[in-house]
Amino acid sequence: MFASINSDCCPGFCFVNSFLITERTCVQQYGKSFLYLIINSTKNIIHMKYSLGFFLILFCSIELSAQSLSGSWGYEINGKEITLYGDKISNHNNGGRSGTLKVAVYATNYPYNGGAINGYKLYEYQLDPLDAGYNYTDISNTGWCTYPPSGSYSLTILLLEYNYDYEIVDYISMDGYTRF
Protein backbone atom coordinates (compact mmCIF):
# COMPACT_ATOMS: atom_id res chain seq x y z
CA MET A 1 0.00 0.00 0.00
CA PHE A 2 1.27 3.48 -0.84
CA ALA A 3 0.19 6.60 1.03
CA SER A 4 1.21 10.18 0.48
CA ILE A 5 0.36 13.52 2.01
CA ASN A 6 0.03 16.69 0.05
CA SER A 7 -0.72 19.06 2.93
CA ASP A 8 -0.95 22.84 2.52
CA CYS A 9 1.44 23.49 5.37
CA CYS A 10 3.85 20.61 4.64
CA PRO A 11 3.96 20.24 0.86
CA GLY A 12 5.62 17.27 -0.77
CA PHE A 13 5.75 15.12 2.36
CA CYS A 14 5.43 11.49 1.37
CA PHE A 15 5.44 8.04 2.97
CA VAL A 16 6.14 4.78 1.18
CA ASN A 17 5.83 1.20 2.50
CA SER A 18 2.91 -0.38 4.36
CA PHE A 19 1.66 2.71 6.13
CA LEU A 20 -1.92 3.89 6.09
CA ILE A 21 -2.40 7.37 7.45
CA THR A 22 -5.46 7.51 9.65
CA GLU A 23 -5.27 11.08 10.97
CA ARG A 24 -3.25 14.22 10.39
CA THR A 25 -3.07 17.62 12.02
CA CYS A 26 -0.99 20.56 10.89
CA VAL A 27 -0.10 23.41 13.25
CA GLN A 28 1.93 26.55 12.52
CA GLN A 29 3.86 28.26 15.30
CA TYR A 30 6.73 30.76 15.24
CA GLY A 31 7.10 30.52 11.45
CA LYS A 32 7.49 26.73 11.45
CA SER A 33 4.97 24.12 10.46
CA PHE A 34 4.54 20.95 12.43
CA LEU A 35 2.77 17.95 11.00
CA TYR A 36 1.50 15.38 13.45
CA LEU A 37 0.57 12.04 11.97
CA ILE A 38 -1.07 9.00 13.43
CA ILE A 39 -0.20 6.04 11.28
CA ASN A 40 -1.83 2.65 11.24
CA SER A 41 0.46 -0.07 9.93
CA THR A 42 -0.78 -3.54 9.16
CA LYS A 43 1.15 -6.57 8.08
CA ASN A 44 -0.72 -9.46 6.55
CA ILE A 45 0.80 -12.84 7.23
CA ILE A 46 -0.11 -15.56 4.74
CA HIS A 47 -2.56 -18.16 6.09
CA MET A 48 -3.43 -16.12 9.15
CA LYS A 49 -6.96 -14.85 9.83
CA TYR A 50 -5.84 -11.89 11.87
CA SER A 51 -3.49 -9.07 11.10
CA LEU A 52 -1.16 -7.45 13.50
CA GLY A 53 -1.81 -3.73 13.90
CA PHE A 54 -0.20 -1.06 15.89
CA PHE A 55 -0.34 2.69 16.10
CA LEU A 56 2.66 4.87 15.81
CA ILE A 57 2.73 8.58 16.44
CA LEU A 58 5.19 10.21 14.14
CA PHE A 59 6.28 13.75 14.73
CA CYS A 60 8.10 15.66 12.06
CA SER A 61 9.14 19.27 11.86
CA ILE A 62 9.30 20.93 8.49
CA GLU A 63 10.53 24.47 8.30
CA LEU A 64 8.98 26.74 5.71
CA SER A 65 10.34 30.02 4.46
CA ALA A 66 7.07 31.81 3.86
CA GLN A 67 8.41 35.37 3.76
CA SER A 68 9.50 36.83 0.45
CA LEU A 69 10.77 39.92 -1.36
CA SER A 70 8.82 40.91 -4.46
CA GLY A 71 8.64 43.71 -6.98
CA SER A 72 11.54 46.07 -7.71
CA TRP A 73 14.40 46.28 -5.22
CA GLY A 74 17.52 48.39 -5.30
CA TYR A 75 19.95 50.62 -3.47
CA GLU A 76 21.71 53.94 -3.89
CA ILE A 77 25.08 54.68 -2.33
CA ASN A 78 25.84 58.37 -1.84
CA GLY A 79 29.14 58.90 -0.04
CA LYS A 80 28.90 57.10 3.30
CA GLU A 81 25.09 56.73 3.14
CA ILE A 82 23.10 53.95 1.49
CA THR A 83 19.39 53.99 0.71
CA LEU A 84 17.78 50.58 0.36
CA TYR A 85 14.37 50.49 -1.28
CA GLY A 86 11.86 47.91 -2.44
CA ASP A 87 8.25 47.25 -3.33
CA LYS A 88 7.05 44.52 -1.01
CA ILE A 89 7.84 41.98 1.73
CA SER A 90 5.07 39.39 2.14
CA ASN A 91 4.25 36.79 4.78
CA HIS A 92 2.58 33.89 2.92
CA ASN A 93 1.83 31.81 6.03
CA ASN A 94 -1.81 30.89 6.73
CA GLY A 95 -1.58 31.78 10.43
CA GLY A 96 0.67 33.18 13.12
CA ARG A 97 3.38 35.71 12.47
CA SER A 98 6.96 35.77 11.30
CA GLY A 99 9.95 36.23 13.51
CA THR A 100 11.67 39.63 13.57
CA LEU A 101 12.76 40.49 10.04
CA LYS A 102 15.89 42.20 8.72
CA VAL A 103 16.70 43.49 5.27
CA ALA A 104 20.43 43.62 4.50
CA VAL A 105 22.79 44.43 1.64
CA TYR A 106 25.87 42.21 1.25
CA ALA A 107 28.88 42.51 -1.03
CA THR A 108 30.33 39.18 -2.23
CA ASN A 109 33.09 38.18 -4.64
CA TYR A 110 30.63 36.22 -6.80
CA PRO A 111 26.86 36.45 -7.35
CA TYR A 112 25.02 34.86 -4.39
CA ASN A 113 22.98 31.75 -5.27
CA GLY A 114 21.60 30.68 -1.89
CA GLY A 115 22.90 28.93 1.23
CA ALA A 116 25.35 30.53 3.66
CA ILE A 117 26.65 33.90 2.55
CA ASN A 118 30.34 34.79 2.62
CA GLY A 119 30.85 38.51 2.16
CA TYR A 120 30.70 41.96 3.69
CA LYS A 121 27.56 43.41 5.26
CA LEU A 122 27.15 46.96 3.94
CA TYR A 123 23.89 47.79 5.68
CA GLU A 124 20.92 46.23 7.44
CA TYR A 125 17.79 47.38 9.19
CA GLN A 126 15.22 45.59 11.31
CA LEU A 127 11.46 45.25 10.80
CA ASP A 128 8.84 44.10 13.30
CA PRO A 129 7.38 40.58 12.91
CA LEU A 130 4.81 40.40 10.12
CA ASP A 131 1.38 38.82 10.63
CA ALA A 132 0.36 36.01 8.26
CA GLY A 133 -1.21 37.26 5.06
CA TYR A 134 0.16 40.80 5.47
CA ASN A 135 2.82 42.81 3.64
CA TYR A 136 5.26 45.64 4.13
CA THR A 137 5.05 47.89 1.07
CA ASP A 138 7.08 50.79 -0.35
CA ILE A 139 10.09 49.99 1.81
CA SER A 140 12.79 52.65 1.95
CA ASN A 141 15.46 53.16 4.58
CA THR A 142 18.66 55.20 4.63
CA GLY A 143 21.65 54.62 6.90
CA TRP A 144 25.43 54.45 7.12
CA CYS A 145 27.13 52.18 4.60
CA THR A 146 30.08 50.07 5.75
CA TYR A 147 32.44 49.77 2.80
CA PRO A 148 34.21 46.51 1.99
CA PRO A 149 37.92 46.45 1.06
CA SER A 150 38.69 48.08 -2.31
CA GLY A 151 37.56 45.98 -5.25
CA SER A 152 34.56 44.94 -7.35
CA TYR A 153 31.71 43.09 -5.69
CA SER A 154 28.38 41.53 -6.51
CA LEU A 155 25.65 43.02 -4.28
CA THR A 156 22.75 41.05 -2.85
CA ILE A 157 19.70 42.18 -0.90
CA LEU A 158 18.80 39.62 1.77
CA LEU A 159 15.60 39.07 3.75
CA LEU A 160 16.43 37.47 7.09
CA GLU A 161 14.05 36.10 9.74
CA TYR A 162 14.85 35.50 13.39
CA ASN A 163 14.26 31.90 14.42
CA TYR A 164 16.73 31.33 17.30
CA ASP A 165 19.22 33.02 14.95
CA TYR A 166 18.80 35.08 11.80
CA GLU A 167 18.30 32.89 8.71
CA ILE A 168 18.19 33.94 5.06
CA VAL A 169 14.64 33.38 3.81
CA ASP A 170 14.83 35.22 0.49
CA TYR A 171 17.29 37.22 -1.59
CA ILE A 172 17.71 39.26 -4.74
CA SER A 173 21.14 39.32 -6.40
CA MET A 174 21.83 42.56 -8.25
CA ASP A 175 23.09 42.42 -11.83
CA GLY A 176 26.73 43.23 -12.49
CA TYR A 177 29.45 44.31 -10.08
CA THR A 178 29.91 47.46 -8.00
CA ARG A 179 33.36 49.01 -7.50
CA PHE A 180 34.36 50.24 -4.03
Coordinates of N, CA and C in Angstrom, one line a residue:
M1 N 0.9 -1.2 0.0 CA 0.0 0.0 0.0 C 0.9 1.2 0.0
F2 N 0.5 2.2 -0.7 CA 1.3 3.5 -0.8 C 0.4 4.6 -0.3
A3 N 0.9 5.5 0.5 CA 0.2 6.6 1.0 C 1.0 7.8 0.9
S4 N 0.5 8.9 0.5 CA 1.2 10.2 0.5 C 0.4 11.3 1.0
I5 N 1.0 12.3 1.5 CA 0.4 13.5 2.0 C 0.7 14.7 1.1
N6 N -0.2 15.5 0.8 CA 0.0 16.7 0.1 C -0.7 17.8 0.8
S7 N -0.1 18.1 2.0 CA -0.7 19.1 2.9 C -0.3 20.5 2.5
D8 N -1.2 21.4 2.8 CA -1.0 22.8 2.5 C 0.2 23.4 3.3
C9 N 0.4 22.9 4.6 CA 1.4 23.5 5.4 C 2.7 22.7 5.3
C10 N 2.7 21.5 4.8 CA 3.8 20.6 4.6 C 3.9 20.0 3.3
P11 N 4.1 20.8 2.2 CA 4.0 20.2 0.9 C 5.0 19.2 0.6
G12 N 4.7 18.2 -0.3 CA 5.6 17.3 -0.8 C 6.0 16.2 0.2
F13 N 5.4 16.1 1.4 CA 5.8 15.1 2.4 C 5.1 13.8 1.9
C14 N 5.9 12.7 1.9 CA 5.4 11.5 1.4 C 5.9 10.3 2.2
F15 N 5.1 9.3 2.3 CA 5.4 8.0 3.0 C 5.3 6.9 2.0
V16 N 6.2 6.0 2.0 CA 6.1 4.8 1.2 C 6.3 3.6 2.1
N17 N 5.8 2.5 1.8 CA 5.8 1.2 2.5 C 4.4 0.9 2.9
S18 N 4.2 0.1 4.0 CA 2.9 -0.4 4.4 C 2.3 0.5 5.4
F19 N 2.2 1.8 5.2 CA 1.7 2.7 6.1 C 0.4 3.3 5.6
L20 N -0.6 3.3 6.4 CA -1.9 3.9 6.1 C -2.1 5.0 7.1
I21 N -2.2 6.2 6.6 CA -2.4 7.4 7.4 C -3.9 7.5 7.8
T22 N -4.1 7.5 9.2 CA -5.5 7.5 9.6 C -5.9 8.9 10.2
E23 N -4.9 9.8 10.5 CA -5.3 11.1 11.0 C -4.1 12.0 10.8
R24 N -4.3 13.3 10.5 CA -3.2 14.2 10.4 C -3.7 15.6 10.9
T25 N -2.8 16.3 11.5 CA -3.1 17.6 12.0 C -1.9 18.5 11.7
C26 N -2.1 19.7 11.2 CA -1.0 20.6 10.9 C -1.1 21.8 11.7
V27 N -0.1 22.2 12.4 CA -0.1 23.4 13.2 C 1.1 24.3 12.9
Q28 N 0.8 25.6 12.8 CA 1.9 26.6 12.5 C 2.2 27.4 13.8
Q29 N 3.5 27.5 14.1 CA 3.9 28.3 15.3 C 5.2 28.8 15.1
Y30 N 5.4 30.1 15.4 CA 6.7 30.8 15.2 C 7.4 30.6 13.9
G31 N 6.6 30.6 12.8 CA 7.1 30.5 11.4 C 7.5 29.1 11.0
K32 N 7.2 28.1 11.8 CA 7.5 26.7 11.5 C 6.2 26.0 11.4
S33 N 6.1 25.0 10.6 CA 5.0 24.1 10.5 C 5.3 22.8 11.1
F34 N 4.4 22.3 11.8 CA 4.5 20.9 12.4 C 3.4 20.1 12.0
L35 N 3.8 18.9 11.5 CA 2.8 17.9 11.0 C 2.8 16.8 11.9
Y36 N 1.6 16.5 12.6 CA 1.5 15.4 13.5 C 0.7 14.3 12.7
L37 N 1.2 13.1 12.7 CA 0.6 12.0 12.0 C 0.3 10.9 12.9
I38 N -0.8 10.3 12.8 CA -1.1 9.0 13.4 C -1.2 8.0 12.3
I39 N -0.3 7.0 12.4 CA -0.2 6.0 11.3 C -0.6 4.7 11.8
N40 N -1.4 4.0 11.0 CA -1.8 2.7 11.2 C -1.1 1.7 10.3
S41 N -0.3 0.8 10.8 CA 0.5 -0.1 9.9 C 0.0 -1.5 10.1
T42 N -0.3 -2.2 9.0 CA -0.8 -3.5 9.2 C 0.1 -4.4 8.3
K43 N 0.3 -5.6 8.8 CA 1.2 -6.6 8.1 C 0.3 -7.9 8.0
N44 N 0.0 -8.2 6.8 CA -0.7 -9.5 6.6 C 0.2 -10.6 6.5
I45 N 0.0 -11.6 7.2 CA 0.8 -12.8 7.2 C 0.0 -13.9 6.5
I46 N 0.6 -14.6 5.5 CA -0.1 -15.6 4.7 C -0.7 -16.6 5.7
H47 N -1.9 -17.1 5.4 CA -2.6 -18.2 6.1 C -3.0 -17.8 7.5
M48 N -3.0 -16.5 7.8 CA -3.4 -16.1 9.2 C -4.7 -15.3 9.0
K49 N -5.7 -15.5 9.9 CA -7.0 -14.9 9.8 C -6.9 -13.4 10.4
Y50 N -5.9 -13.2 11.2 CA -5.8 -11.9 11.9 C -4.6 -11.1 11.4
S51 N -4.7 -9.9 11.4 CA -3.5 -9.1 11.1 C -3.0 -8.3 12.3
L52 N -1.8 -8.1 12.4 CA -1.2 -7.5 13.5 C -1.2 -6.0 13.2
G53 N -1.7 -5.2 14.1 CA -1.8 -3.7 13.9 C -1.2 -3.0 15.1
F54 N -0.7 -1.9 14.8 CA -0.2 -1.1 15.9 C -0.2 0.4 15.4
F55 N -0.3 1.3 16.4 CA -0.3 2.7 16.1 C 1.0 3.3 16.5
L56 N 1.4 4.2 15.6 CA 2.7 4.9 15.8 C 2.4 6.4 15.6
I57 N 2.9 7.1 16.6 CA 2.7 8.6 16.4 C 4.1 9.1 15.9
L58 N 4.0 9.7 14.8 CA 5.2 10.2 14.1 C 5.1 11.7 14.2
F59 N 6.2 12.3 14.7 CA 6.3 13.8 14.7 C 7.4 14.2 13.8
C60 N 7.1 15.1 12.9 CA 8.1 15.7 12.1 C 8.0 17.2 12.1
S61 N 9.1 17.8 11.9 CA 9.1 19.3 11.9 C 9.7 19.7 10.5
I62 N 8.9 20.5 9.8 CA 9.3 20.9 8.5 C 9.3 22.4 8.5
E63 N 10.4 23.0 8.3 CA 10.5 24.5 8.3 C 10.2 25.1 6.9
L64 N 9.4 26.1 6.9 CA 9.0 26.7 5.7 C 9.5 28.2 5.7
S65 N 9.9 28.6 4.6 CA 10.3 30.0 4.5 C 9.2 30.7 3.7
A66 N 8.3 31.3 4.5 CA 7.1 31.8 3.9 C 7.1 33.3 3.7
Q67 N 8.3 33.9 4.0 CA 8.4 35.4 3.8 C 9.2 35.6 2.5
S68 N 8.8 36.6 1.7 CA 9.5 36.8 0.4 C 9.6 38.3 0.1
L69 N 10.6 38.6 -0.7 CA 10.8 39.9 -1.4 C 10.1 39.9 -2.7
S70 N 9.4 40.9 -3.1 CA 8.8 40.9 -4.5 C 8.8 42.3 -5.0
G71 N 8.6 42.4 -6.3 CA 8.6 43.7 -7.0 C 10.1 44.2 -7.3
S72 N 10.2 45.5 -7.4 CA 11.5 46.1 -7.7 C 12.3 46.4 -6.4
W73 N 13.5 46.0 -6.4 CA 14.4 46.3 -5.2 C 15.7 46.9 -5.7
G74 N 16.3 47.8 -4.9 CA 17.5 48.4 -5.3 C 18.1 49.1 -4.1
Y75 N 19.2 49.9 -4.5 CA 20.0 50.6 -3.5 C 20.6 51.8 -4.2
E76 N 21.0 52.8 -3.4 CA 21.7 53.9 -3.9 C 22.7 54.3 -2.8
I77 N 24.0 54.3 -3.2 CA 25.1 54.7 -2.3 C 25.5 56.1 -2.7
N78 N 25.5 57.0 -1.7 CA 25.8 58.4 -1.8 C 26.8 58.7 -0.7
G79 N 28.1 58.7 -1.1 CA 29.1 58.9 0.0 C 29.1 57.8 1.0
K80 N 28.9 58.1 2.2 CA 28.9 57.1 3.3 C 27.5 56.6 3.6
E81 N 26.5 57.1 2.9 CA 25.1 56.7 3.1 C 24.6 55.8 2.0
I82 N 23.7 54.9 2.4 CA 23.1 54.0 1.5 C 21.6 54.0 1.7
T83 N 20.8 54.1 0.6 CA 19.4 54.0 0.7 C 19.0 52.7 0.1
L84 N 18.3 51.9 0.8 CA 17.8 50.6 0.4 C 16.3 50.7 0.2
Y85 N 15.8 50.3 -1.0 CA 14.4 50.5 -1.3 C 13.8 49.3 -2.0
G86 N 12.5 49.0 -1.8 CA 11.9 47.9 -2.4 C 10.4 48.0 -2.4
D87 N 9.7 47.2 -3.2 CA 8.3 47.2 -3.3 C 7.5 46.5 -2.2
K88 N 7.9 45.3 -1.9 CA 7.0 44.5 -1.0 C 7.8 43.4 -0.3
I89 N 7.5 43.2 1.0 CA 7.8 42.0 1.7 C 6.5 41.4 2.2
S90 N 6.3 40.1 1.8 CA 5.1 39.4 2.1 C 5.3 38.2 3.1
N91 N 4.3 38.0 3.9 CA 4.2 36.8 4.8 C 3.1 35.9 4.2
H92 N 3.5 34.8 3.6 CA 2.6 33.9 2.9 C 2.0 32.8 3.8
N93 N 2.4 32.8 5.1 CA 1.8 31.8 6.0 C 0.3 32.0 6.2
N94 N -0.4 30.9 6.5 CA -1.8 30.9 6.7 C -2.2 31.4 8.1
G95 N -1.3 31.4 9.1 CA -1.6 31.8 10.4 C -0.3 32.2 11.2
G96 N -0.5 32.8 12.3 CA 0.7 33.2 13.1 C 1.4 34.4 12.6
R97 N 2.6 34.6 12.9 CA 3.4 35.7 12.5 C 4.8 35.3 12.3
S98 N 5.5 36.1 11.5 CA 7.0 35.8 11.3 C 7.8 36.1 12.6
G99 N 9.0 35.7 12.5 CA 10.0 36.2 13.5 C 10.3 37.7 13.1
T100 N 11.2 38.3 13.9 CA 11.7 39.6 13.6 C 12.4 39.5 12.2
L101 N 12.2 40.5 11.4 CA 12.8 40.5 10.0 C 13.9 41.5 9.9
K102 N 14.8 41.2 9.1 CA 15.9 42.2 8.7 C 16.0 42.2 7.2
V103 N 16.3 43.4 6.7 CA 16.7 43.5 5.3 C 18.1 44.0 5.3
A104 N 19.0 43.3 4.5 CA 20.4 43.6 4.5 C 21.0 43.7 3.1
V105 N 22.1 44.4 2.9 CA 22.8 44.4 1.6 C 24.2 43.9 1.9
Y106 N 24.6 42.8 1.1 CA 25.9 42.2 1.3 C 26.6 42.4 0.0
A107 N 28.0 42.5 0.1 CA 28.9 42.5 -1.0 C 29.6 41.2 -1.0
T108 N 29.6 40.5 -2.1 CA 30.3 39.2 -2.2 C 31.2 39.2 -3.5
N109 N 32.2 38.3 -3.5 CA 33.1 38.2 -4.6 C 32.4 37.7 -5.9
Y110 N 31.4 36.8 -5.7 CA 30.6 36.2 -6.8 C 29.1 36.4 -6.5
P111 N 28.3 36.4 -7.6 CA 26.9 36.5 -7.3 C 26.4 35.4 -6.4
Y112 N 25.6 35.8 -5.4 CA 25.0 34.9 -4.4 C 23.9 34.0 -5.0
N113 N 24.0 32.7 -4.7 CA 23.0 31.7 -5.3 C 22.3 31.0 -4.2
G114 N 22.3 31.4 -3.0 CA 21.6 30.7 -1.9 C 22.6 30.0 -0.9
G115 N 22.1 29.6 0.2 CA 22.9 28.9 1.2 C 23.5 30.0 2.1
A116 N 24.6 29.6 2.8 CA 25.3 30.5 3.7 C 26.0 31.6 2.8
I117 N 26.1 32.8 3.3 CA 26.6 33.9 2.5 C 28.0 34.2 3.1
N118 N 29.0 34.5 2.2 CA 30.3 34.8 2.6 C 30.7 36.1 2.0
G119 N 30.6 37.2 2.7 CA 30.8 38.5 2.2 C 30.9 39.6 3.2
Y120 N 30.6 40.8 2.8 CA 30.7 42.0 3.7 C 29.3 42.6 3.8
K121 N 28.9 42.8 5.0 CA 27.6 43.4 5.3 C 27.8 44.9 5.1
L122 N 27.1 45.5 4.1 CA 27.2 47.0 3.9 C 26.1 47.7 4.8
Y123 N 25.0 47.1 5.0 CA 23.9 47.8 5.7 C 22.8 46.8 6.0
E124 N 22.1 47.0 7.1 CA 20.9 46.2 7.4 C 20.0 47.1 8.3
Y125 N 18.7 46.8 8.3 CA 17.8 47.4 9.2 C 16.7 46.4 9.6
Q126 N 16.1 46.6 10.7 CA 15.2 45.6 11.3 C 13.8 46.0 11.1
L127 N 12.9 45.0 10.9 CA 11.5 45.3 10.8 C 10.8 44.4 11.9
D128 N 9.6 44.9 12.3 CA 8.8 44.1 13.3 C 8.3 42.8 12.7
P129 N 8.0 41.8 13.5 CA 7.4 40.6 12.9 C 6.1 40.9 12.1
L130 N 5.9 40.1 11.1 CA 4.8 40.4 10.1 C 3.7 39.3 10.3
D131 N 2.5 39.8 10.5 CA 1.4 38.8 10.6 C 1.1 38.1 9.3
A132 N 0.7 36.8 9.4 CA 0.4 36.0 8.3 C -0.6 36.7 7.3
G133 N -0.3 36.7 6.0 CA -1.2 37.3 5.1 C -1.0 38.7 4.9
Y134 N -0.1 39.4 5.6 CA 0.2 40.8 5.5 C 1.5 41.1 4.8
N135 N 1.7 42.4 4.4 CA 2.8 42.8 3.6 C 3.4 44.1 4.2
Y136 N 4.7 44.3 4.0 CA 5.3 45.6 4.1 C 5.4 46.1 2.7
T137 N 5.0 47.4 2.4 CA 5.1 47.9 1.1 C 5.8 49.2 1.1
D138 N 6.3 49.6 -0.1 CA 7.1 50.8 -0.3 C 8.2 51.0 0.7
I139 N 9.0 50.0 0.8 CA 10.1 50.0 1.8 C 11.2 50.9 1.4
S140 N 11.7 51.8 2.2 CA 12.8 52.6 1.9 C 13.4 53.0 3.3
N141 N 14.8 52.8 3.3 CA 15.5 53.2 4.6 C 16.9 53.6 4.2
T142 N 17.3 54.7 4.9 CA 18.7 55.2 4.6 C 19.5 55.1 5.9
G143 N 20.8 54.7 5.7 CA 21.6 54.6 6.9 C 23.1 54.6 6.4
W144 N 24.0 54.4 7.4 CA 25.4 54.5 7.1 C 25.8 53.2 6.4
C145 N 26.6 53.3 5.4 CA 27.1 52.2 4.6 C 28.5 51.8 5.1
T146 N 28.8 50.6 5.4 CA 30.1 50.1 5.8 C 30.7 49.5 4.5
Y147 N 31.8 50.2 4.1 CA 32.4 49.8 2.8 C 33.3 48.5 3.0
P148 N 33.3 47.7 2.0 CA 34.2 46.5 2.0 C 35.6 47.0 1.5
P149 N 36.6 46.1 1.6 CA 37.9 46.5 1.1 C 37.8 46.8 -0.4
S150 N 38.7 47.6 -0.9 CA 38.7 48.1 -2.3 C 38.6 46.9 -3.3
G151 N 37.7 47.0 -4.3 CA 37.6 46.0 -5.3 C 36.2 46.0 -5.9
S152 N 35.9 45.1 -6.7 CA 34.6 44.9 -7.3 C 33.8 43.8 -6.7
Y153 N 32.5 44.1 -6.4 CA 31.7 43.1 -5.7 C 30.3 43.0 -6.3
S154 N 29.8 41.8 -6.2 CA 28.4 41.5 -6.5 C 27.6 41.9 -5.3
L155 N 26.5 42.6 -5.4 CA 25.7 43.0 -4.3 C 24.4 42.2 -4.3
T156 N 24.0 41.9 -3.1 CA 22.8 41.0 -2.8 C 21.9 41.7 -1.7
I157 N 20.6 41.8 -1.9 CA 19.7 42.2 -0.9 C 19.1 40.9 -0.3
L158 N 19.3 40.8 1.0 CA 18.8 39.6 1.8 C 17.6 40.0 2.6
L159 N 16.7 39.0 2.7 CA 15.6 39.1 3.7 C 15.9 38.0 4.8
L160 N 16.1 38.4 6.0 CA 16.4 37.5 7.1 C 15.3 37.4 8.1
E161 N 15.1 36.3 8.7 CA 14.0 36.1 9.7 C 14.7 35.5 11.0
Y162 N 14.3 36.0 12.1 CA 14.9 35.5 13.4 C 14.1 34.3 13.8
N163 N 14.8 33.2 14.0 CA 14.3 31.9 14.4 C 15.4 31.2 15.2
Y164 N 15.6 31.7 16.4 CA 16.7 31.3 17.3 C 18.1 31.9 16.8
D165 N 18.1 32.4 15.6 CA 19.2 33.0 14.9 C 18.6 33.6 13.6
Y166 N 19.3 34.6 13.1 CA 18.8 35.1 11.8 C 19.2 34.1 10.7
E167 N 18.1 33.8 9.9 CA 18.3 32.9 8.7 C 17.9 33.6 7.4
I168 N 18.6 33.4 6.4 CA 18.2 33.9 5.1 C 16.9 33.2 4.6
V169 N 15.9 34.0 4.3 CA 14.6 33.4 3.8 C 14.3 33.8 2.4
D170 N 15.0 34.8 1.9 CA 14.8 35.2 0.5 C 16.0 36.2 0.1
Y171 N 16.2 36.3 -1.1 CA 17.3 37.2 -1.6 C 17.1 37.7 -3.0
I172 N 17.7 38.8 -3.4 CA 17.7 39.3 -4.7 C 19.2 39.7 -5.0
S173 N 19.8 39.0 -6.0 CA 21.1 39.3 -6.4 C 21.1 40.4 -7.5
M174 N 21.8 41.5 -7.3 CA 21.8 42.6 -8.2 C 22.7 42.2 -9.5
D175 N 22.3 42.7 -10.6 CA 23.1 42.4 -11.8 C 24.4 43.2 -11.8
G176 N 25.4 42.6 -12.4 CA 26.7 43.2 -12.5 C 27.5 43.3 -11.2
Y177 N 28.6 44.1 -11.2 CA 29.5 44.3 -10.1 C 29.5 45.8 -9.8
T178 N 29.8 46.1 -8.5 CA 29.9 47.5 -8.0 C 31.3 47.6 -7.5
R179 N 32.0 48.7 -7.9 CA 33.4 49.0 -7.5 C 33.4 49.9 -6.3
F180 N 34.2 49.5 -5.3 CA 34.4 50.2 -4.0 C 35.8 50.7 -3.9

